[in-house]
Amino acid sequence: MDLNKDQIMMNLKNKIDSVKNLEDFKVLKSEFLGKKGQVTQLMKNISKIDKEKKKEYGQKVNQLKSEIEDVLNSFMEELNEKKKKSEELKDWVDVTVRGAKNSYGKEHLINKTIRESFEIFTNLGFTVVEGNEIEEPWFNFDALNTPEWHPARDMQDTFYLNLEKTLLRTHTSGVQIRTMTKMNPPIAVVSSGRVYRKDEIDATHSAMFYQLEGLFIDKKVTVGNLRKFLEIYTKKMFGDSLKVLLRPSYFPFVEPGFEVDVSCINCGGKGCSVCKNTGWIEVLGAGLVHPNVLKNVGFDPDEWQGLAFGVGVERIAMLKYGVSNMREFFKNDIRFVE
Ligand code: PHE
């Protein structure tokens, strides 16, 4: 019976190379050292060996067995070591890797303009109030001296909801009515929010935009008071050199009414493309509260007078921050906000 130790060891080493896990290892081990394994088989063969060679043969098999055990044991150690390392690797954290970048939001120019405007008016003693974006026609039109037959209503008629019981407000002036039905004079409030109109969208118009409304009710309110408030506001917004121009205009809920211009922020009034060579830019509508409006909310026009103004927020923001197209405000391009 021959015992080719070198070949067996070679065979073992070849097979060990393809062992990938503990299962493979067990199979291999039993193939060599198991009950039906090669070494056991060789041991059994001793019976067939000549008597005088039995001892030598037995020693050789034992020698082979212990060499196989050595190889398998050291391989097992290696396997365990690898397993440990791969587990350690799983928990490994590279503390030198750069963290994920957090992107912080920025205040939108519309919000910024509203906040800055509110700051100016609250410093003058005004209180900020909320209005309704979905408004009843009475607050949006009727109570503001704009009955159903009134031509000014046509110009602003807008998106009606709920069988015309409500509408998307066309201006923030409804807040005047809501405030006056809730508060007693003297009143000084500002409010801001979205308004909606049937406008075509272009660089300076949108079907949705922001207004900022102011209402001041007291005894003996004059156009002089209105002018002063607007001067303070626009100068704080655009700088002290700015001039304010009140041009007579018509809004059903004020008498007298004005379109209010400021001297061109771009050219200082000399005339340029921004002001279309007029030197002036229209920024808001204003006036003294119409006696009918005061009567509609139960105030006696002989006792109380008021002034009101409605600012186009986009207009102010475009002028202040040099935005040439109104669409930028709602295009949702993060680069614009940044
Ligand atoms: N509500 C008017 C508009 O939308 C602006 C305005 C407000 C005018 C208050 C006078 C007084 O055009």
CSV table of C-alpha atoms and ligand atoms in Angstrom, one decimal:
chain,number,residue,atom,x,y,z
A,1,MET,CA,0.0,0.0,0.0
A,2,ASP,CA,1.6,3.2,-1.0
A,3,LEU,CA,1.3,6.4,0.8
A,4,ASN,CA,2.2,9.4,-1.3
A,5,LYS,CA,2.4,12.0,1.3
A,6,ASP,CA,3.5,14.8,-1.0
A,7,GLN,CA,0.7,14.3,-3.4
A,8,ILE,CA,-1.9,14.3,-0.6
A,9,MET,CA,-0.5,17.5,0.9
A,10,MET,CA,-0.4,19.1,-2.6
A,11,ASN,CA,-4.0,18.0,-3.1
A,12,LEU,CA,-5.0,19.5,0.3
A,13,LYS,CA,-3.3,22.8,-0.5
A,14,ASN,CA,-5.0,23.1,-3.9
A,15,LYS,CA,-8.4,22.4,-2.3
A,16,ILE,CA,-7.8,24.9,0.5
A,17,ASP,CA,-7.4,27.7,-2.0
A,18,SER,CA,-11.0,27.4,-3.0
A,19,VAL,CA,-12.4,27.4,0.6
A,20,LYS,CA,-14.4,30.6,1.1
A,21,ASN,CA,-16.3,30.0,4.3
A,22,LEU,CA,-16.7,27.9,7.3
A,23,GLU,CA,-19.0,25.4,5.5
A,24,ASP,CA,-16.4,24.8,2.8
A,25,PHE,CA,-13.8,24.3,5.5
A,26,LYS,CA,-15.8,21.7,7.3
A,27,VAL,CA,-16.3,19.7,4.1
A,28,LEU,CA,-12.6,19.8,3.4
A,29,LYS,CA,-11.7,18.8,6.9
A,30,SER,CA,-13.9,15.8,6.9
A,31,GLU,CA,-12.6,14.8,3.4
A,32,PHE,CA,-9.2,14.5,5.0
A,33,LEU,CA,-9.6,13.8,8.7
A,34,GLY,CA,-13.3,12.6,9.0
A,35,LYS,CA,-14.5,9.1,9.7
A,36,LYS,CA,-14.6,8.3,6.0
A,37,GLY,CA,-11.7,10.7,5.2
A,38,GLN,CA,-8.5,9.9,3.5
A,39,VAL,CA,-6.4,9.6,6.7
A,40,THR,CA,-8.8,7.2,8.3
A,41,GLN,CA,-8.8,5.2,5.2
A,42,LEU,CA,-5.0,5.0,5.2
A,43,MET,CA,-5.1,4.0,8.9
A,44,LYS,CA,-7.5,1.2,8.1
A,45,ASN,CA,-5.3,0.0,5.3
A,46,ILE,CA,-2.6,-0.9,7.9
A,47,SER,CA,-4.1,-4.4,8.1
A,48,LYS,CA,-3.0,-5.0,4.6
A,49,ILE,CA,0.5,-4.0,5.3
A,50,ASP,CA,3.3,-6.5,5.8
A,51,LYS,CA,4.0,-7.1,9.5
A,52,GLU,CA,7.5,-5.7,9.5
A,53,LYS,CA,6.4,-2.5,7.7
A,54,LYS,CA,3.3,-1.8,9.9
A,55,LYS,CA,5.2,0.3,12.4
A,56,GLU,CA,6.8,2.5,9.8
A,57,TYR,CA,3.6,2.8,7.9
A,58,GLY,CA,1.7,3.8,11.0
A,59,GLN,CA,4.3,6.4,11.8
A,60,LYS,CA,4.0,7.8,8.3
A,61,VAL,CA,0.2,8.1,8.5
A,62,ASN,CA,0.4,9.8,11.9
A,63,GLN,CA,3.0,12.1,10.6
A,64,LEU,CA,0.7,12.9,7.6
A,65,LYS,CA,-2.2,13.4,9.9
A,66,SER,CA,-0.4,15.9,12.1
A,67,GLU,CA,0.8,17.8,9.0
A,68,ILE,CA,-2.7,18.0,7.7
A,69,GLU,CA,-3.9,19.2,11.1
A,70,ASP,CA,-1.3,21.9,11.1
A,71,VAL,CA,-2.3,23.1,7.7
A,72,LEU,CA,-6.0,23.1,8.5
A,73,ASN,CA,-5.5,24.8,11.9
A,74,SER,CA,-3.4,27.6,10.5
A,75,PHE,CA,-5.9,28.0,7.7
A,76,MET,CA,-8.7,28.1,10.3
A,77,GLU,CA,-6.9,30.8,12.2
A,78,GLU,CA,-6.5,32.8,9.0
A,79,LEU,CA,-10.2,32.4,8.3
A,80,ASN,CA,-11.1,33.7,11.7
A,81,GLU,CA,-8.8,36.6,11.4
A,82,LYS,CA,-10.3,37.6,8.1
A,83,LYS,CA,-13.8,37.3,9.5
A,84,LYS,CA,-12.9,39.6,12.4
A,85,LYS,CA,-11.3,42.1,10.1
A,86,SER,CA,-14.3,42.2,7.8
A,87,GLU,CA,-16.6,42.8,10.8
A,88,GLU,CA,-14.4,45.5,12.1
A,89,LEU,CA,-14.4,47.1,8.6
A,90,LYS,CA,-18.2,47.2,8.7
A,91,ASP,CA,-18.1,49.3,11.9
A,92,TRP,CA,-15.3,51.4,10.7
A,93,VAL,CA,-16.0,55.1,10.3
A,94,ASP,CA,-13.7,57.4,8.4
A,95,VAL,CA,-13.7,60.5,10.5
A,96,THR,CA,-11.7,62.4,7.9
A,97,VAL,CA,-14.5,62.2,5.3
A,98,ARG,CA,-16.1,65.6,4.6
A,99,GLY,CA,-19.7,65.8,5.9
A,100,ALA,CA,-22.7,66.1,3.7
A,101,LYS,CA,-23.3,69.8,2.8
A,102,ASN,CA,-26.4,71.3,4.3
A,103,SER,CA,-28.1,73.9,2.1
A,104,TYR,CA,-29.8,76.6,4.0
A,105,GLY,CA,-32.8,78.4,2.6
A,106,LYS,CA,-32.8,82.1,2.0
A,107,GLU,CA,-35.6,84.6,2.6
A,108,HIS,CA,-37.5,85.2,-0.6
A,109,LEU,CA,-37.4,88.8,-1.9
A,110,ILE,CA,-41.1,89.1,-1.6
A,111,ASN,CA,-41.1,88.0,2.1
A,112,LYS,CA,-38.1,90.3,2.7
A,113,THR,CA,-39.9,93.3,1.2
A,114,ILE,CA,-43.0,92.6,3.2
A,115,ARG,CA,-41.0,92.1,6.4
A,116,GLU,CA,-39.1,95.3,5.8
A,117,SER,CA,-42.3,97.2,5.1
A,118,PHE,CA,-44.0,95.8,8.2
A,119,GLU,CA,-40.9,96.9,10.2
A,120,ILE,CA,-41.3,100.5,9.0
A,121,PHE,CA,-45.0,100.7,9.7
A,122,THR,CA,-44.9,98.9,13.1
A,123,ASN,CA,-42.2,101.5,14.1
A,124,LEU,CA,-44.8,104.1,13.2
A,125,GLY,CA,-47.3,102.4,15.5
A,126,PHE,CA,-49.2,100.3,13.0
A,127,THR,CA,-50.3,96.7,13.9
A,128,VAL,CA,-50.0,93.8,11.5
A,129,VAL,CA,-53.3,92.1,10.8
A,130,GLU,CA,-54.3,89.1,8.6
A,131,GLY,CA,-56.9,89.1,5.8
A,132,ASN,CA,-58.7,86.4,3.8
A,133,GLU,CA,-57.3,85.2,0.5
A,134,ILE,CA,-60.7,83.7,-0.3
A,135,GLU,CA,-63.0,86.6,0.3
A,136,GLU,CA,-66.7,87.3,0.1
A,137,PRO,CA,-67.7,89.8,-2.6
A,138,TRP,CA,-69.1,92.1,0.1
A,139,PHE,CA,-65.7,92.6,1.7
A,140,ASN,CA,-63.8,92.7,-1.6
A,141,PHE,CA,-66.3,95.0,-3.5
A,142,ASP,CA,-69.6,96.1,-2.0
A,143,ALA,CA,-68.4,97.4,1.4
A,144,LEU,CA,-65.7,99.2,-0.5
A,145,ASN,CA,-68.2,101.3,-2.3
A,146,THR,CA,-68.1,99.1,-5.4
A,147,PRO,CA,-71.6,97.7,-5.8
A,148,GLU,CA,-72.5,95.1,-8.4
A,149,TRP,CA,-73.3,97.6,-11.1
A,150,HIS,CA,-70.1,99.5,-10.6
A,151,PRO,CA,-67.8,99.6,-13.7
A,152,ALA,CA,-64.7,99.4,-11.5
A,153,ARG,CA,-65.9,95.9,-10.5
A,154,ASP,CA,-65.7,94.7,-14.1
A,155,MET,CA,-62.0,95.7,-14.3
A,156,GLN,CA,-61.2,93.6,-11.3
A,157,ASP,CA,-63.7,90.8,-11.5
A,158,THR,CA,-61.8,87.7,-10.9
A,159,PHE,CA,-61.9,84.0,-10.0
A,160,TYR,CA,-65.2,83.2,-8.4
A,161,LEU,CA,-65.6,80.1,-6.2
A,162,ASN,CA,-68.5,78.4,-4.6
A,163,LEU,CA,-71.3,79.7,-6.9
A,164,GLU,CA,-70.0,83.3,-6.6
A,165,LYS,CA,-70.4,83.3,-2.9
A,166,THR,CA,-66.7,83.7,-2.6
A,167,LEU,CA,-63.8,84.8,-4.8
A,168,LEU,CA,-60.0,85.0,-4.8
A,169,ARG,CA,-59.5,88.6,-3.5
A,170,THR,CA,-58.6,91.1,-6.2
A,171,HIS,CA,-56.9,93.4,-3.7
A,172,THR,CA,-56.0,93.6,0.0
A,173,SER,CA,-58.5,96.4,0.6
A,174,GLY,CA,-61.0,93.9,2.0
A,175,VAL,CA,-58.8,93.8,5.0
A,176,GLN,CA,-59.9,97.4,5.7
A,177,ILE,CA,-63.5,96.3,6.1
A,178,ARG,CA,-62.6,93.2,8.1
A,179,THR,CA,-60.6,95.3,10.5
A,180,MET,CA,-63.1,98.1,10.9
A,181,THR,CA,-65.9,95.6,11.6
A,182,LYS,CA,-63.7,94.1,14.4
A,183,MET,CA,-61.9,97.2,15.9
A,184,ASN,CA,-63.0,100.6,17.1
A,185,PRO,CA,-61.1,103.7,16.0
A,186,PRO,CA,-58.4,105.0,16.3
A,187,ILE,CA,-57.0,102.2,14.0
A,188,ALA,CA,-53.6,101.8,12.4
A,189,VAL,CA,-53.1,98.5,10.7
A,190,VAL,CA,-51.0,97.0,7.9
A,191,SER,CA,-51.6,93.7,6.1
A,192,SER,CA,-50.1,91.8,3.2
A,193,GLY,CA,-50.7,88.8,1.1
A,194,ARG,CA,-51.6,87.4,-2.3
A,195,VAL,CA,-54.2,88.9,-4.6
A,196,TYR,CA,-55.6,87.6,-7.9
A,197,ARG,CA,-56.7,89.2,-11.1
A,198,LYS,CA,-57.6,88.2,-14.7
A,199,ASP,CA,-54.3,89.7,-15.9
A,200,GLU,CA,-52.2,88.3,-18.7
A,201,ILE,CA,-48.8,87.4,-17.4
A,202,ASP,CA,-45.9,89.5,-18.7
A,203,ALA,CA,-42.7,91.0,-17.2
A,204,THR,CA,-44.7,93.4,-15.0
A,205,HIS,CA,-48.1,91.7,-14.6
A,206,SER,CA,-49.3,88.4,-13.1
A,207,ALA,CA,-52.6,86.8,-12.3
A,208,MET,CA,-51.3,86.4,-8.8
A,209,PHE,CA,-49.2,89.0,-7.0
A,210,TYR,CA,-48.8,90.6,-3.5
A,211,GLN,CA,-50.2,93.7,-2.1
A,212,LEU,CA,-49.5,95.5,1.2
A,213,GLU,CA,-52.4,97.5,2.6
A,214,GLY,CA,-52.4,100.2,5.2
A,215,LEU,CA,-55.3,101.7,7.0
A,216,PHE,CA,-55.3,104.6,9.4
A,217,ILE,CA,-58.5,105.9,11.1
A,218,ASP,CA,-58.6,108.8,13.5
A,219,LYS,CA,-60.1,112.2,14.0
A,220,LYS,CA,-59.1,114.9,11.4
A,221,VAL,CA,-57.1,112.7,9.0
A,222,THR,CA,-55.8,114.6,6.1
A,223,VAL,CA,-54.0,114.1,2.8
A,224,GLY,CA,-51.0,115.7,4.6
A,225,ASN,CA,-51.0,112.7,7.0
A,226,LEU,CA,-51.2,110.3,4.0
A,227,ARG,CA,-48.3,112.0,2.3
A,228,LYS,CA,-46.1,112.0,5.4
A,229,PHE,CA,-46.7,108.2,6.0
A,230,LEU,CA,-45.9,107.4,2.4
A,231,GLU,CA,-42.8,109.7,2.4
A,232,ILE,CA,-41.5,108.0,5.5
A,233,TYR,CA,-42.2,104.6,4.0
A,234,THR,CA,-40.7,105.1,0.6
A,235,LYS,CA,-37.7,107.0,1.9
A,236,LYS,CA,-36.9,104.2,4.4
A,237,MET,CA,-37.3,101.7,1.6
A,238,PHE,CA,-35.3,103.5,-1.1
A,239,GLY,CA,-33.3,106.3,0.5
A,240,ASP,CA,-33.7,109.8,1.7
A,241,SER,CA,-33.2,111.6,-1.6
A,242,LEU,CA,-36.4,110.1,-3.0
A,243,LYS,CA,-39.4,112.3,-3.8
A,244,VAL,CA,-43.1,111.4,-3.6
A,245,LEU,CA,-45.7,112.5,-6.1
A,246,LEU,CA,-49.4,112.1,-5.5
A,247,ARG,CA,-51.4,112.1,-8.8
A,248,PRO,CA,-55.2,112.4,-8.5
A,249,SER,CA,-56.8,109.1,-9.5
A,250,TYR,CA,-59.9,107.1,-8.9
A,251,PHE,CA,-60.6,104.2,-6.6
A,252,PRO,CA,-64.3,103.8,-5.5
A,253,PHE,CA,-63.4,103.4,-1.8
A,254,VAL,CA,-61.3,106.6,-1.4
A,255,GLU,CA,-62.1,110.3,-1.9
A,256,PRO,CA,-59.8,111.9,-2.9
A,257,GLY,CA,-57.8,109.1,-4.5
A,258,PHE,CA,-54.2,109.0,-5.7
A,259,GLU,CA,-51.8,107.0,-7.7
A,260,VAL,CA,-48.5,107.5,-5.9
A,261,ASP,CA,-45.2,107.8,-7.8
A,262,VAL,CA,-41.7,108.0,-6.4
A,263,SER,CA,-38.8,109.7,-8.2
A,264,CYS,CA,-37.0,107.1,-10.3
A,265,ILE,CA,-34.8,104.9,-8.2
A,266,ASN,CA,-32.6,104.3,-11.2
A,267,CYS,CA,-31.9,107.8,-12.6
A,268,GLY,CA,-33.0,109.9,-9.7
A,269,GLY,CA,-35.7,111.6,-11.8
A,270,LYS,CA,-33.7,112.6,-14.8
A,271,GLY,CA,-35.4,110.1,-17.1
A,272,CYS,CA,-34.3,106.6,-18.1
A,273,SER,CA,-35.6,103.3,-19.5
A,274,VAL,CA,-36.8,102.2,-16.1
A,275,CYS,CA,-39.1,105.2,-15.6
A,276,LYS,CA,-39.8,105.4,-19.4
A,277,ASN,CA,-38.2,108.8,-19.4
A,278,THR,CA,-40.8,110.3,-17.1
A,279,GLY,CA,-38.6,110.5,-14.0
A,280,TRP,CA,-41.3,108.9,-11.9
A,281,ILE,CA,-42.4,105.3,-11.1
A,282,GLU,CA,-45.8,104.4,-9.8
A,283,VAL,CA,-45.7,102.2,-6.7
A,284,LEU,CA,-49.0,102.4,-5.0
A,285,GLY,CA,-52.6,103.5,-4.8
A,286,ALA,CA,-53.9,105.6,-1.9
A,287,GLY,CA,-56.5,108.0,-0.7
A,288,LEU,CA,-58.7,109.2,2.1
A,289,VAL,CA,-61.3,106.5,3.1
A,290,HIS,CA,-64.6,107.3,1.3
A,291,PRO,CA,-67.4,108.3,3.7
A,292,ASN,CA,-69.6,105.5,2.3
A,293,VAL,CA,-67.0,103.0,3.4
A,294,LEU,CA,-67.0,104.4,6.9
A,295,LYS,CA,-70.8,104.3,6.9
A,296,ASN,CA,-70.8,100.7,5.7
A,297,VAL,CA,-68.9,99.6,8.8
A,298,GLY,CA,-70.9,101.8,11.1
A,299,PHE,CA,-68.4,104.7,11.7
A,300,ASP,CA,-69.7,108.2,11.6
A,301,PRO,CA,-67.8,110.1,8.8
A,302,ASP,CA,-68.3,113.4,10.6
A,303,GLU,CA,-66.4,112.0,13.6
A,304,TRP,CA,-63.8,109.7,12.0
A,305,GLN,CA,-61.8,110.0,8.9
A,306,GLY,CA,-59.2,107.6,7.4
A,307,LEU,CA,-56.5,107.2,5.0
A,308,ALA,CA,-55.6,104.0,3.1
A,309,PHE,CA,-52.9,102.8,0.7
A,310,GLY,CA,-52.2,99.7,-1.2
A,311,VAL,CA,-48.7,98.9,-2.2
A,312,GLY,CA,-47.6,96.5,-5.0
A,313,VAL,CA,-45.1,94.4,-3.2
A,314,GLU,CA,-43.5,93.0,-6.4
A,315,ARG,CA,-43.2,96.5,-7.7
A,316,ILE,CA,-41.3,97.6,-4.6
A,317,ALA,CA,-39.1,94.5,-4.6
A,318,MET,CA,-38.3,94.8,-8.4
A,319,LEU,CA,-37.2,98.4,-7.9
A,320,LYS,CA,-35.4,97.9,-4.7
A,321,TYR,CA,-33.5,94.7,-5.7
A,322,GLY,CA,-33.2,95.4,-9.5
A,323,VAL,CA,-35.4,92.6,-10.7
A,324,SER,CA,-36.4,93.2,-14.3
A,325,ASN,CA,-39.0,90.4,-14.7
A,326,MET,CA,-41.8,89.7,-12.3
A,327,ARG,CA,-41.8,86.0,-13.3
A,328,GLU,CA,-38.6,85.5,-11.4
A,329,PHE,CA,-40.5,85.8,-8.1
A,330,PHE,CA,-42.5,82.6,-8.7
A,331,LYS,CA,-40.4,80.7,-11.1
A,332,ASN,CA,-39.1,78.7,-8.2
A,333,ASP,CA,-35.5,78.9,-9.3
A,334,ILE,CA,-33.3,78.5,-6.2
A,335,ARG,CA,-30.5,80.5,-7.9
A,336,PHE,CA,-32.7,83.5,-8.0
A,337,VAL,CA,-33.4,83.4,-4.3
A,338,GLU,CA,-29.7,82.8,-3.6
B,1,PHE,N1,-56.9,98.4,-3.7
B,1,PHE,C1,-56.3,99.3,-4.7
B,1,PHE,C2,-55.7,98.4,-5.8
B,1,PHE,O1,-55.7,97.2,-5.8
B,1,PHE,C3,-55.1,100.1,-4.1
B,1,PHE,C4,-55.6,101.0,-3.1
B,1,PHE,C5,-55.6,100.7,-1.7
B,1,PHE,C6,-56.0,102.3,-3.4
B,1,PHE,C7,-56.0,101.6,-0.8
B,1,PHE,C8,-56.4,103.2,-2.5
B,1,PHE,C9,-56.4,102.8,-1.2
B,1,PHE,O2,-55.3,99.0,-6.9
